Short mmCIF file of C-alpha atoms in Angstrom, two decimals:
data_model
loop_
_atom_site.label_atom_id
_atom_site.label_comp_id
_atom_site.label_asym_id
_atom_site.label_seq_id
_atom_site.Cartn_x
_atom_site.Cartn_y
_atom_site.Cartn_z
CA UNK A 52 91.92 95.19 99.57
CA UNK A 53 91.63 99.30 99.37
CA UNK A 54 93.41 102.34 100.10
CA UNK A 55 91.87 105.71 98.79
CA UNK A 56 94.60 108.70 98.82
CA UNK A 57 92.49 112.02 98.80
CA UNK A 58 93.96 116.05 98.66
CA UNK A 59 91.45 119.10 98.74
CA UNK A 60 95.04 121.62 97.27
CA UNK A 61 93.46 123.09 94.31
CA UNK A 62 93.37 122.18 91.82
CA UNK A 63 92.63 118.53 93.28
CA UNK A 64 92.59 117.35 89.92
CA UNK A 65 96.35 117.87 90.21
CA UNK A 66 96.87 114.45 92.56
CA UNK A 67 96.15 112.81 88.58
CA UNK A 68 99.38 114.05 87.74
CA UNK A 69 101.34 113.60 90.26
CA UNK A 70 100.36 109.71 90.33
CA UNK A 71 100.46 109.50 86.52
CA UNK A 72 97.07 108.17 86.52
CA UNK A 73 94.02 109.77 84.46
CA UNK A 74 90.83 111.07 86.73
CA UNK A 75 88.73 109.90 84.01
CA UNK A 76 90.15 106.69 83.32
CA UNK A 77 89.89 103.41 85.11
CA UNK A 78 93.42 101.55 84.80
CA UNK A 79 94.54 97.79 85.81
CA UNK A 80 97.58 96.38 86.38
CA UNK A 81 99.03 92.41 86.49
CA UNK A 82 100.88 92.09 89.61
CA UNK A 83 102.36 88.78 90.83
CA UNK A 84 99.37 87.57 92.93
CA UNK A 85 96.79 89.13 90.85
CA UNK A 86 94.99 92.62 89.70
CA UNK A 87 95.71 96.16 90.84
CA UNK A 88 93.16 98.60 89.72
CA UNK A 89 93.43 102.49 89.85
CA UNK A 90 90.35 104.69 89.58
CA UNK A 91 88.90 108.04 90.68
CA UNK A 92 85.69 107.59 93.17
CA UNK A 93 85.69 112.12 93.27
CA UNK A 94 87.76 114.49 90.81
CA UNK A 95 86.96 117.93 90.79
CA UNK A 96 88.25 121.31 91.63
CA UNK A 97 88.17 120.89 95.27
CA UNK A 98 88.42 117.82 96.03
CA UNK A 99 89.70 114.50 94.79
CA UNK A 100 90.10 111.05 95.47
CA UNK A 101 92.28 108.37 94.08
CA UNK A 102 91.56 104.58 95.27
CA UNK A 103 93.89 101.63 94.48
CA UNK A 104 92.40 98.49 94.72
CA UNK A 105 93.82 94.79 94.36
CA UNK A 106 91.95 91.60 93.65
CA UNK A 107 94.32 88.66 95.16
CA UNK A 108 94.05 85.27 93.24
CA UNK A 109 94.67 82.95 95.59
CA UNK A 110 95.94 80.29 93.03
CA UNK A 111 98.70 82.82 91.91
CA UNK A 112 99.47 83.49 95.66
CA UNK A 113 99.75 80.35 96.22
CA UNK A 114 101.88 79.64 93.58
CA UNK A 115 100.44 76.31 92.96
CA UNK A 116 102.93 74.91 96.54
CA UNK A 117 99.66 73.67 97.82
CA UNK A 118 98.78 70.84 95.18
CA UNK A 119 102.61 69.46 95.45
CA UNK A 120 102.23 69.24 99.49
CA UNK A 121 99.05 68.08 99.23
CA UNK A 122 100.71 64.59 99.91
CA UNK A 123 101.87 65.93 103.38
CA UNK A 124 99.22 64.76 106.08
CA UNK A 125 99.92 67.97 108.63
CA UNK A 126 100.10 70.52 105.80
CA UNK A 127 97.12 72.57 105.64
CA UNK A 128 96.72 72.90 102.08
CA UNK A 129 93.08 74.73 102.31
CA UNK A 130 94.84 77.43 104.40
CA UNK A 131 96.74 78.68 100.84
CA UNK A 132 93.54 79.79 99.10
CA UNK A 133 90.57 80.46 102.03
CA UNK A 134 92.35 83.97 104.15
CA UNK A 135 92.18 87.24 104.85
CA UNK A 136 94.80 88.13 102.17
CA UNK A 137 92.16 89.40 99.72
CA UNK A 138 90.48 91.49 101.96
CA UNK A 139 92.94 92.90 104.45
CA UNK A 140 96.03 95.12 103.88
CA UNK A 141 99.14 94.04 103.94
CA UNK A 142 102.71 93.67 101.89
CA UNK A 143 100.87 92.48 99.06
CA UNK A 144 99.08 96.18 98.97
CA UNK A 145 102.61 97.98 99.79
CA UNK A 146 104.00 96.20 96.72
CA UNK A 147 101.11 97.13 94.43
CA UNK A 148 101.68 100.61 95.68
CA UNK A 149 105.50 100.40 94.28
CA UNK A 150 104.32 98.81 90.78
CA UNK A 151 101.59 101.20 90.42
CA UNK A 152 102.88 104.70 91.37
CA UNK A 153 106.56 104.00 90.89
CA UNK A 154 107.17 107.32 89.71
CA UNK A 155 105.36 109.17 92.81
CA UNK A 156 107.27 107.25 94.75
CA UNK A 157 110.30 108.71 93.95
CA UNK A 158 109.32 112.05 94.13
CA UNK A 159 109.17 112.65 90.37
CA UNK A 160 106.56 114.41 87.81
CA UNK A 161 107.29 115.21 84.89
CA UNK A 162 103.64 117.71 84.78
CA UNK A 163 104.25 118.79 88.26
CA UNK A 164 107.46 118.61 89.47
CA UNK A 165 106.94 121.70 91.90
CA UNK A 166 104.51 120.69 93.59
CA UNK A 167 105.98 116.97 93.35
CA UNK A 168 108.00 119.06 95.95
CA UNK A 169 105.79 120.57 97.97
CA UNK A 170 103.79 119.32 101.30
CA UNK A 171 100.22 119.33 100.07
CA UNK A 172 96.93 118.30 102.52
CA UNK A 173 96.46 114.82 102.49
CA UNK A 174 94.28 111.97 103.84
CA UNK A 175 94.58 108.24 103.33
CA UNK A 176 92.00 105.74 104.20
CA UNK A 177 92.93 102.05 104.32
CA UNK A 178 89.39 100.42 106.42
CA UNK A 179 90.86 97.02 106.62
CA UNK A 180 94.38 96.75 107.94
CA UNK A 181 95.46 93.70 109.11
CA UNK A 182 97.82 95.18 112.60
CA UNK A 183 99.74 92.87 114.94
CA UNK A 184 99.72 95.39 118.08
CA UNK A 185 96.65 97.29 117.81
CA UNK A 186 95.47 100.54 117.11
CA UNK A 187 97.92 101.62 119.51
CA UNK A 188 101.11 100.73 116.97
CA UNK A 189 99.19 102.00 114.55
CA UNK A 190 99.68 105.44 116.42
CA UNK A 191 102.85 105.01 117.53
CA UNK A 192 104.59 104.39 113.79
CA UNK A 193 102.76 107.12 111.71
CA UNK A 194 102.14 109.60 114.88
CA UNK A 195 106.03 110.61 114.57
CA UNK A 196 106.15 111.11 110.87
CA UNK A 197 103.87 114.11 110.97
CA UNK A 198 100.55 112.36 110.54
CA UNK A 199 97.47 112.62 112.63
CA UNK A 200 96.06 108.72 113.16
CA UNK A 201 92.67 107.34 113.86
CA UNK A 202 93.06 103.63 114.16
CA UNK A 203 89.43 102.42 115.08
CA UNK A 204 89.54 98.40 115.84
CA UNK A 205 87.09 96.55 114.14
CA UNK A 206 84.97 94.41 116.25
CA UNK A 207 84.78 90.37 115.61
CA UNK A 208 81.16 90.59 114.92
CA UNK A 209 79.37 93.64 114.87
CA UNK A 210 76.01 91.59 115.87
CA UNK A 211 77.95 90.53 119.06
CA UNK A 212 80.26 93.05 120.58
CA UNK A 213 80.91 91.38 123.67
CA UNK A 214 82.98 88.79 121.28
CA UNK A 215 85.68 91.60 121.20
CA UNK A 216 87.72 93.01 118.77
CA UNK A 217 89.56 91.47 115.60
CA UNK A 218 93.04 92.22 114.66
CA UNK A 219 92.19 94.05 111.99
CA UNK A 220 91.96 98.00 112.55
CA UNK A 221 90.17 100.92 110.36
CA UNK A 222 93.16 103.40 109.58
CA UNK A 223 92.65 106.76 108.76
CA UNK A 224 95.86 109.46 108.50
CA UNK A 225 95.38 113.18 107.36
CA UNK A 226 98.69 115.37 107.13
CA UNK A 227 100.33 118.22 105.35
CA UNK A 228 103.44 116.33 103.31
CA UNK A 229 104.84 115.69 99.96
CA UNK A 230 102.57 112.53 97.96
CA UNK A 231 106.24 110.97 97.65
CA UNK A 232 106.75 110.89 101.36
CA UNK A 233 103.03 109.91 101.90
CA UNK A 234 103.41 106.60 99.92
CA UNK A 235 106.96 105.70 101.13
CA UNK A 236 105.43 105.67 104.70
CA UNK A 237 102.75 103.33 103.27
CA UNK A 238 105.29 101.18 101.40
CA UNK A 239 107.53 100.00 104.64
CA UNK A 240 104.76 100.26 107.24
CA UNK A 241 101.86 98.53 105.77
CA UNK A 242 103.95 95.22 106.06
CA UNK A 243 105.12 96.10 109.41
CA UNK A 244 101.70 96.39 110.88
CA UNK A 245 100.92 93.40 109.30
CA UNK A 246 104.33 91.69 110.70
CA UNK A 247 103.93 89.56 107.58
CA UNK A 248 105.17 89.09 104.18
CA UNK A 249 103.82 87.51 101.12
CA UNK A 250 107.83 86.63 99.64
CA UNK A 251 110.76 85.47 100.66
CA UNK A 252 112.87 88.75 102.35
CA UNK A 253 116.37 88.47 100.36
CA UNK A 254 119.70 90.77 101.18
CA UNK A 255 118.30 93.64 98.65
CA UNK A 256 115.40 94.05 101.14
CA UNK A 257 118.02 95.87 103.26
CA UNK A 258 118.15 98.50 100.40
CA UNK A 259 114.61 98.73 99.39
CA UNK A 260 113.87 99.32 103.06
CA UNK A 261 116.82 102.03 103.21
CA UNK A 262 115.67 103.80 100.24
CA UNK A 263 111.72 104.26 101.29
CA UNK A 264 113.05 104.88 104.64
CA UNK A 265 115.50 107.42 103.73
CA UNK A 266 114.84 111.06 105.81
CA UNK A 267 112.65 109.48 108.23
CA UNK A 268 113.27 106.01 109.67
CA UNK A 269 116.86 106.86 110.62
CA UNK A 270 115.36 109.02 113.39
CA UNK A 271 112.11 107.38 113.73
CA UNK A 272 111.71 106.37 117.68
CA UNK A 273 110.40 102.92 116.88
CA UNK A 274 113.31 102.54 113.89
CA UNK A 275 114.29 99.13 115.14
CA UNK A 276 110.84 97.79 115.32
CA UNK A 277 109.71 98.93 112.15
CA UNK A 278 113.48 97.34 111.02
CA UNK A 279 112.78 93.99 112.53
CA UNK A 280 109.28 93.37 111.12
CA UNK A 281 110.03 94.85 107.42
CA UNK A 282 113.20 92.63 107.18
CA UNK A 283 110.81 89.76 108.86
CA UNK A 284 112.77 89.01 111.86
CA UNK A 285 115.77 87.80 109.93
CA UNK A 286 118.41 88.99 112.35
CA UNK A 287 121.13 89.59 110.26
CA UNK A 288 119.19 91.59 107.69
CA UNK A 289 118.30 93.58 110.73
CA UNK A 290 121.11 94.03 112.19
CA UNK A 291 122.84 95.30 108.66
CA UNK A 292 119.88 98.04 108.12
CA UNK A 293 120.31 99.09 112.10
CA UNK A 294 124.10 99.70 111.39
CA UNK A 295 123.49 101.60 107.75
CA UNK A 296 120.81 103.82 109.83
CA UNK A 297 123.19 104.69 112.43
CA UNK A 298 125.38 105.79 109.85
CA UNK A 299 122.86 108.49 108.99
CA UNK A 300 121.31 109.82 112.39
CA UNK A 301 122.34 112.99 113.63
CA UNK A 302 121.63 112.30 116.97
CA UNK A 303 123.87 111.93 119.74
CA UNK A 304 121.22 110.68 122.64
CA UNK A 305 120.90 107.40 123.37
CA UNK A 306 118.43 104.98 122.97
CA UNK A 307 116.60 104.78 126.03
CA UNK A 308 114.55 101.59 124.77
CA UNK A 309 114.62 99.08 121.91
CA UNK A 310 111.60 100.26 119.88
CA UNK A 311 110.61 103.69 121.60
CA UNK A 312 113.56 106.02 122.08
CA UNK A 313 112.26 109.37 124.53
CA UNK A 314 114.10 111.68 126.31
CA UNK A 315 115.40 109.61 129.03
CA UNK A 316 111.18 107.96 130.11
CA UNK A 317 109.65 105.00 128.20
CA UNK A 318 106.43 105.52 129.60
CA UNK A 319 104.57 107.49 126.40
CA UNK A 320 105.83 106.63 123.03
CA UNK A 321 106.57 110.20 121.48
CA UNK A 322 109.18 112.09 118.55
CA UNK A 323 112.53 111.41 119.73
CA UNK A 324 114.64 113.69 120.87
CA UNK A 325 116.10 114.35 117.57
CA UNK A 326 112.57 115.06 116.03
CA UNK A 327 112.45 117.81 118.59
CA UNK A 328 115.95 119.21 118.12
CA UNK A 329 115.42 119.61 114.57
CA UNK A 330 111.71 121.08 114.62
CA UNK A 331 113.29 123.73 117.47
CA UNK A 332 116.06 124.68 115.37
CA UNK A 333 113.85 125.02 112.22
CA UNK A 334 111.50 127.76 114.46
CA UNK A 335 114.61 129.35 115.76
CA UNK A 336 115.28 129.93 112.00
CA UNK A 337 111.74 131.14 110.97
CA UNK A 338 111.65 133.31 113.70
CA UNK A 339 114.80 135.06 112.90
CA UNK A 340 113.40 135.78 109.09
CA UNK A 341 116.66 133.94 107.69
CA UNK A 342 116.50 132.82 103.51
CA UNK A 343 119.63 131.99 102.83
CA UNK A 344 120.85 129.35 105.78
CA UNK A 345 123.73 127.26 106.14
CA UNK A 346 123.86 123.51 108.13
CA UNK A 347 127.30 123.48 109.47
CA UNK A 348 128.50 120.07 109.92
CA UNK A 349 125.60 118.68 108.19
CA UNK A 350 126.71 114.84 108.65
CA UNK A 351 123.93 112.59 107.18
CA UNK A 352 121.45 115.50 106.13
CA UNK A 353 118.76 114.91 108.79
CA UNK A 354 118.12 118.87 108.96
CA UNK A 355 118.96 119.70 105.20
CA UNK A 356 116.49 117.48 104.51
CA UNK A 357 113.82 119.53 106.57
CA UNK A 358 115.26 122.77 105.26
CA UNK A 359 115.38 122.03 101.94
CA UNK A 360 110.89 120.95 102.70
CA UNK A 361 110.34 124.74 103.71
CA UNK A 362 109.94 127.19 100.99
CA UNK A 363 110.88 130.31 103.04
CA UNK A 364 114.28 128.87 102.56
CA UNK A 365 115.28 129.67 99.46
CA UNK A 366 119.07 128.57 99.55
CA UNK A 367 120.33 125.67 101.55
CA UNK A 368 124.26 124.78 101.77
CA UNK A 369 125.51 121.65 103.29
CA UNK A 370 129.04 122.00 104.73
CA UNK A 371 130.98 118.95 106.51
CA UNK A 372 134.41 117.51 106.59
CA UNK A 373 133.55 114.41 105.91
CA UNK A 374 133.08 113.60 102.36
CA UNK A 375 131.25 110.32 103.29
CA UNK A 376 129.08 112.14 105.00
CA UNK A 377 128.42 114.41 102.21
CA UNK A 378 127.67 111.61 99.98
CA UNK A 379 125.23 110.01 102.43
CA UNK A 380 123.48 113.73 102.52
CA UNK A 381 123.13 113.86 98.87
CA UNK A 382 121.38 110.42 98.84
CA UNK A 383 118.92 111.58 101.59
CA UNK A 384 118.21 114.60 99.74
CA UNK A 385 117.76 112.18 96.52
CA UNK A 386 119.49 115.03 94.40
CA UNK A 387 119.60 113.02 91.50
CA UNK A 388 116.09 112.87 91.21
CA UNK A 389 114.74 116.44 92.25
CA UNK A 390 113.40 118.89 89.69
CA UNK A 391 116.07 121.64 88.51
CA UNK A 392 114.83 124.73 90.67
CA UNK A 393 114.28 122.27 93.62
CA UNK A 394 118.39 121.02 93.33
CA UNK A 395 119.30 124.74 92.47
CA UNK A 396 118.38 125.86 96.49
CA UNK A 397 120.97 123.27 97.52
CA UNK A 398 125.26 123.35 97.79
CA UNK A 399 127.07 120.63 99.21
CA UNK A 400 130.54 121.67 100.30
CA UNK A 401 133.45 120.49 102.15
CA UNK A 402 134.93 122.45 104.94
CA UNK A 403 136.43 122.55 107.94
CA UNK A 404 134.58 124.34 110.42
CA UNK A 405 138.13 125.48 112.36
CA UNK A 406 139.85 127.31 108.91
CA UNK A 407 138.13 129.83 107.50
CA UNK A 408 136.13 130.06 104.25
CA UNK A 409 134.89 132.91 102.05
CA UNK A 410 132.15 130.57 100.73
CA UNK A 411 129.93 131.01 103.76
CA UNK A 412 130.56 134.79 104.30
CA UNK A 413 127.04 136.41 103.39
CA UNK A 414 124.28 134.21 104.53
CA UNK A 415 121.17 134.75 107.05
CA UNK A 416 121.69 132.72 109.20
CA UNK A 417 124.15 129.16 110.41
CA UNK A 418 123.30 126.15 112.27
CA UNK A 419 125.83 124.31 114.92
CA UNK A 420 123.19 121.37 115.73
CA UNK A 421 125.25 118.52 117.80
CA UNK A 422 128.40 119.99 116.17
CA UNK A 423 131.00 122.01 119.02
CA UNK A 424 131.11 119.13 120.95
CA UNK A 425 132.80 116.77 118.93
CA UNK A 426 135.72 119.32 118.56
CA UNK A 427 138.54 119.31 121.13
CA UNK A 428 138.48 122.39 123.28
CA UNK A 429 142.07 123.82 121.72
CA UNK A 430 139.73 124.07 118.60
CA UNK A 431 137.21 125.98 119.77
CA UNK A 432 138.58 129.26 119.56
CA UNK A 433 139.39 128.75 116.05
CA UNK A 434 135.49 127.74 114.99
CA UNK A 435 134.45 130.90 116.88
CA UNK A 436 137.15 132.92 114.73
CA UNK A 437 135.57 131.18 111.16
CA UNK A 438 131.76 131.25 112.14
CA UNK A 439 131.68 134.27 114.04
CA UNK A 440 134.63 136.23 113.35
CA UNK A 441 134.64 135.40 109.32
CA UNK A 442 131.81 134.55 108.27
CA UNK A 443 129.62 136.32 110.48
CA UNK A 444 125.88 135.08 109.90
CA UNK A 445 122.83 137.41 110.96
CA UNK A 446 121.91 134.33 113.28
CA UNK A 447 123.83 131.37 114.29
CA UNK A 448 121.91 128.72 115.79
CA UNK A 449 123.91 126.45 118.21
CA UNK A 450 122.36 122.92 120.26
CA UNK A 451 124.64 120.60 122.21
CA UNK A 452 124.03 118.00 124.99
CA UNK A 453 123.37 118.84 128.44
CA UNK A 454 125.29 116.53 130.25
CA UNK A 455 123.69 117.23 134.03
CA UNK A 456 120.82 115.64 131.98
CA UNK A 457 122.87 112.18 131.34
CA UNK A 458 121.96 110.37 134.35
CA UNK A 459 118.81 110.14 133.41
CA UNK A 460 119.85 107.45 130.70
CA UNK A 461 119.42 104.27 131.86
CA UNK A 462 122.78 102.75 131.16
CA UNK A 463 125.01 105.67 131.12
CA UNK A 464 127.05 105.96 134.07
CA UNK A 465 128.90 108.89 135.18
CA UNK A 466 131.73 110.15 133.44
CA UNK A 467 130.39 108.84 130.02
CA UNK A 468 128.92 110.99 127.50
CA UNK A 469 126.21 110.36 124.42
CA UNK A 470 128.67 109.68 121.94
CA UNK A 471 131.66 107.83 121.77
CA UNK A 472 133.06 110.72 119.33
CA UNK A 473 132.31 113.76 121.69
CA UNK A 474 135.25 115.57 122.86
CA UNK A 475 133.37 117.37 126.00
CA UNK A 476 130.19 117.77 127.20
CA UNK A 477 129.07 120.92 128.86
CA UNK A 478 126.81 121.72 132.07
CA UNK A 479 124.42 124.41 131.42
CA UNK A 480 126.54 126.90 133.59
CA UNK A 481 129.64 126.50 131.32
CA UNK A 482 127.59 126.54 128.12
CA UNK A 483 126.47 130.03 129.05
CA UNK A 484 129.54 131.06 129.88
CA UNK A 485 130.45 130.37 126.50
CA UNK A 486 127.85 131.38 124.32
CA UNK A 487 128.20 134.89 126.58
CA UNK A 488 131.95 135.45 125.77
CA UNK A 489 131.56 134.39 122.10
CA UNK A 490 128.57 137.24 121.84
CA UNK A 491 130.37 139.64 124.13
CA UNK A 492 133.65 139.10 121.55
CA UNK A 493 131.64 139.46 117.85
CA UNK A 494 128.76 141.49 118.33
CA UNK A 495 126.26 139.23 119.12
CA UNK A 496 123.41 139.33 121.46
CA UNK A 497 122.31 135.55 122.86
CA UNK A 498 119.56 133.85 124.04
CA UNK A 499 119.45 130.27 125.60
CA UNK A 500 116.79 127.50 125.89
CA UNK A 501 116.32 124.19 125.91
CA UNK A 502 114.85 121.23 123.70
CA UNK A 503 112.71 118.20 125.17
CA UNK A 504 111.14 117.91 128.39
CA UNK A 505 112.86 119.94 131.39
CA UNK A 506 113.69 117.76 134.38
CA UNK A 507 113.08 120.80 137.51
CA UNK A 508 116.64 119.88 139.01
CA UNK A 509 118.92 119.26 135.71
CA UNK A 510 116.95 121.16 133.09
CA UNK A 511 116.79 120.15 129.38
CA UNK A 512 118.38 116.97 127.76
CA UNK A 513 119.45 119.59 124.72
CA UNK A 514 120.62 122.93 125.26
CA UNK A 515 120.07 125.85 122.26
CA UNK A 516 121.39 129.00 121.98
CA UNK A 517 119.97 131.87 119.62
CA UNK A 518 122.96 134.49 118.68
CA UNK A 519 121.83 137.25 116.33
CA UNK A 520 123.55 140.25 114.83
CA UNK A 521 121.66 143.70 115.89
CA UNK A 522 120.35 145.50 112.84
CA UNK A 523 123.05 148.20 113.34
CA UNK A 524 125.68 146.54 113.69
CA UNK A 525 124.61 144.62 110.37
CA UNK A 526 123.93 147.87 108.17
CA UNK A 527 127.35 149.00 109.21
CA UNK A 528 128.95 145.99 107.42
CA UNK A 529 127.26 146.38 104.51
CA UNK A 530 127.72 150.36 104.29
CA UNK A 531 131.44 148.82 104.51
CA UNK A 532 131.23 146.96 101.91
#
C-alpha cells in the first residue's frame, strides 16, 4: 500500500526535516505485520515528494491463527493470507504512519520547529483506499477539515465498466495546513474509511483517538461517525470518547443529526455551525487589524487553537473561570510540546469576566464567542463595566444564539434553549438593543450580522456583533496615559 505526501513551500527539501527522514536516503522500518519503507520519488527546490510504502506479510498478519483453526470445517483459513490488505489502505497504513513519523505527528522538529508551526501547501495521494461509503464519505470527513477532496472510484474492471465500481476509491487532498495536522487527519480517518481494523480496539484507543483528534474532531460535523468506526463499533468505547468530546466543544447548537450536524437542514453535509462561528469571528478580527487579541471565556480552546494558527496574531491570552477548562485548553493547544517562540504568543489565565482585571487592559481587540449568555442577566451590567468600561479593547467581538432561529431544531420545543447552561437567549431585536446601549455607554460604534445560513423570516442561527473604538477616541487614551 502507498501514500505520497508532497509540498511545493520552498525550500521543498524542507518536508525532509520536518519528517526526520533524509531526501537522499531510502529508509525501512519492521512494523508488526511487515515492512514500512520511506523514500523520496522528487526532492528539489520546488518541489518534493515523500512516499511511505508498506509491504504486508500475510503470515505476520495473520499471526499464525490460521494453522491452529485450520481444524475448524467453516473457518476460512485461505481468507488470512489471499486479501486486499497488501494493496489497499487501511489501519495497517495509519499505524505505519504513527511508527514512522512519530515525531511529525506531534508537531515537533527539532531543525524546523517554525515552520513545524506553520500551515504550509500540501497534497497527499493515497490511489488505493479501501472506503465503506464511497467517494462521497470520503468528501464529507476531510471536506470540513480544510482540505479540498477528489475521491475518484475505481472501477471493478477497467476492461468492463458496465461491471461497476469497486469499493476501493483513488484519494487525492491538497490544502494549506501544518504537516502535524495533515498526518493526524490521516491517522484516525484512514481506518474509518476503511470501517476496519487490523487489532483488537482496547480502552487506550479512546485516548489515542482523543489525542490525534484533538482541535478538530470535537467540532467535526460527522464526529460521532468518525467516533464509532475508529473505536470499531464498540459502544461503550464510543460512547466514553462522545462524552470526553463534548467536554471540549464550544458550541452551543444542537446536533441536528447523528453523523452530519448543519444549521438546523440535513440535506448537504457541510462545516457545522461552529466551524462557521469561529472562521467569522477570526475575519471579524483580521479585518479590524487586531495583534494582540484576547478569547474571553475560552472554555476548551476551540478558537485559541485557530488564533494561535494565524501569524498576524502575535499574542494570544486565554481567560476562563474554569480551571478545568483551562487545563483542557492547554492540552488542545499541546503547549507542552510547541517550540519556545510558538508557546511565548500564548497566556492562559483565570478570570472572571464580571470583576475587573488589569491583566487584559491594553489589547487590540476581545472575543465574547457563546459567552453572555450563560451569565444571568443581574450580571450583565457588571461584564459590560470589566470588558468595556475597564479594559476597553479597540474591538470586542461578541456571537450568541438567536433563539427565533430554535425552532428550526428538530427536537427543541419552545421555551428550551441550546444549552442546558444558558441563562437567556436573546431575539435579534433585544440583542440590538443591547449591543446599542453598551456602544452608546463606552464609546463604541457597532455593527451586527449573522453566522450560517439566514432563514428570510427568523434570520441567522448565530448572531455577531462588531464594536470598535474610533481612532479618536483611542489616541485620547493613550495621550492620557
Amino acid at each position: 500500500m502507498l501514500l505520497t505526501l508532497t509540498t511545493t513551500h520552498r525550500p521543498a527539501t524542507d518536508l525532509g526535516h520536518l519528517l526526520v527522514k533524509h531526501p537522499d536516503r531510502v529508509q525501512s522500518f519492521d512494523l508488526p505485520a511487515g515492512t514500512a519503507h520511506v523514500l523520496y520519488p522528487e526532492a528539489d527546490e520546488a518541489r518534493c515528494t515523500a512516499a511511505l510504502l508498506v509491504e504486508v506479510d500475510p503470515l505476520k498478519l495473520s499471526g499464525g491463527r490460521g494453522r491452529r483453526q485450520a481444524t475448524t470445517p467453516d473457518s476460512f483459513t485461505l481468507g488470512q493470507y489471499v486479501n486486499d490488505r497488501p494493496y489497499a489502505a487501511s489501519s495497517l497504513l495509519s499505524s505505519a504512519l504513527a511508527k514512522v513519523f512519530r515525531s511529525a505527528l506531534r508537531g515537533e522538529s527539532r531543525d524546523r520547529p517554525e515552520l513545524a508551526a506553520a500551515a504550509i501547501p500540501l497534497e497527499v495521494r493515497v490511489p488505493v483506499l479501501r472506503c465503506r461509503g464511497g467517494a462521497e464519505l470520503a468528501v464529507r470527513v476531510f471536506a470540513p477539515l480544510g482540505w479540498t477532496v477528489a475521491a475518484t472510484p475505481i472501477p471493478l474492471d477497467e476492461a468492463y465498466p458496465e461491471w461497476g465500481d469497486s469499493r476501493y476509491v483513488d484519494l487525492t487532498l491538497t490544502g494549506t495546513l501544518r504537516l502535524a495536522d495533515a498526518l493526524n487527519h490521516l491517522y484516525v480517518l484512514l481506518p474509518v474509511l476503511d470501517d476496519a481494523k487490523h487489532y483488537w480496539v482496547a480502552p487506550d484507543e479512546v485516548d489515542k483517538l482523543l489525542r490525534a483528534g484533538a482541535g478538530w474532531l470535537a467540532d467535526h460535523p460527522d464526529r460521532a461517525l468518525i467516533t464509532r468506526r475508529y473505536l470499531a463499533h464498540r459502544r461503550a468505547l464510543a460512547g466514553e470518547a462522545m462524552a470526553r468530546l463534548a467536554e471540549l466543544r464550544l458550541t452551543d447548537e444542537p446536533p441536528a443529526d447523528d453523523s452530519v450536524e448543519t444549521d438546523g437542514s440535513t440535506e448537504t453535509p457541510r462545516a457545522s455551525l461552529a466551524v462557521r462561528r469561529r472562521e467569522a469571528v477570526l475575519a471579524a478580527l483580521r479585518d479590524s487589524g487586531a495583534s494582540r487579541v484576547l478569547d474571553l471565556g475560552c472554555g476548551g480552546g476551540a478558537l485559541l487553537t485557530a488564533l494561535v494558527a494565524d501569524r498576524r496574531f502575535t499574542e494570544v491570552v486565554g481567560t476562563d473561570v474554569s480551571s478545568q477548562a483551562l487545563a483542557l485548553a492547554a492540552r488542545r493547544l499541546r503547549l507542552d510540546r510547541l517550540p519556545e517562540r510558538q508557546r511565548d504568543r500564548i497566556r492562559l489565565w483565570q478570570s472572571a469576566l464580571t470583576y475587573r482585571d488589569d491583566r487584559l487592559r491594553g489589547y487590540d481587540a476581545a472575543v465574547l464567542m457563546e459567552v453572555v449568555e450563560h451569565l444571568d442577566p443581574p450580571r450583565l451590567p457588571a461584564l459590560e463595566d470589566a470588558v468595556f468600561g475597564h479594559a476597553r479593547p479597540g474591538t470586542v467581538v461578541v456571537t450568541t444564539p438567536n433563539v427565533e432561529y430554535n425552532v428550526r431544531y428538530e427536537g427543541l420545543g419552545a421555551g428550551r434553549f441550546r444549552h442546558a447552561d444558558h441563562r437567556f437567549e436573546w431575539t435579534r431585536a433585544e440583542f440590538a438593543a443591547w449591543v446599542d446601549r453598551v456602544a452608546a455607554t463606552h464609546g463604541y460604534t457597532a455593527t451586527i450580522g449573522g453566522v450560517g445560513d439566514e432563514d428570510p423570516e427568523l434570520g441567522c442561527p448565530t448572531q455577531l456583533a462588531v464594536l470598535s473604538r474610533t481612532d479618536t477616541d483611542i489616541r485620547k487614551e493613550e495621550t492620557t496615559r
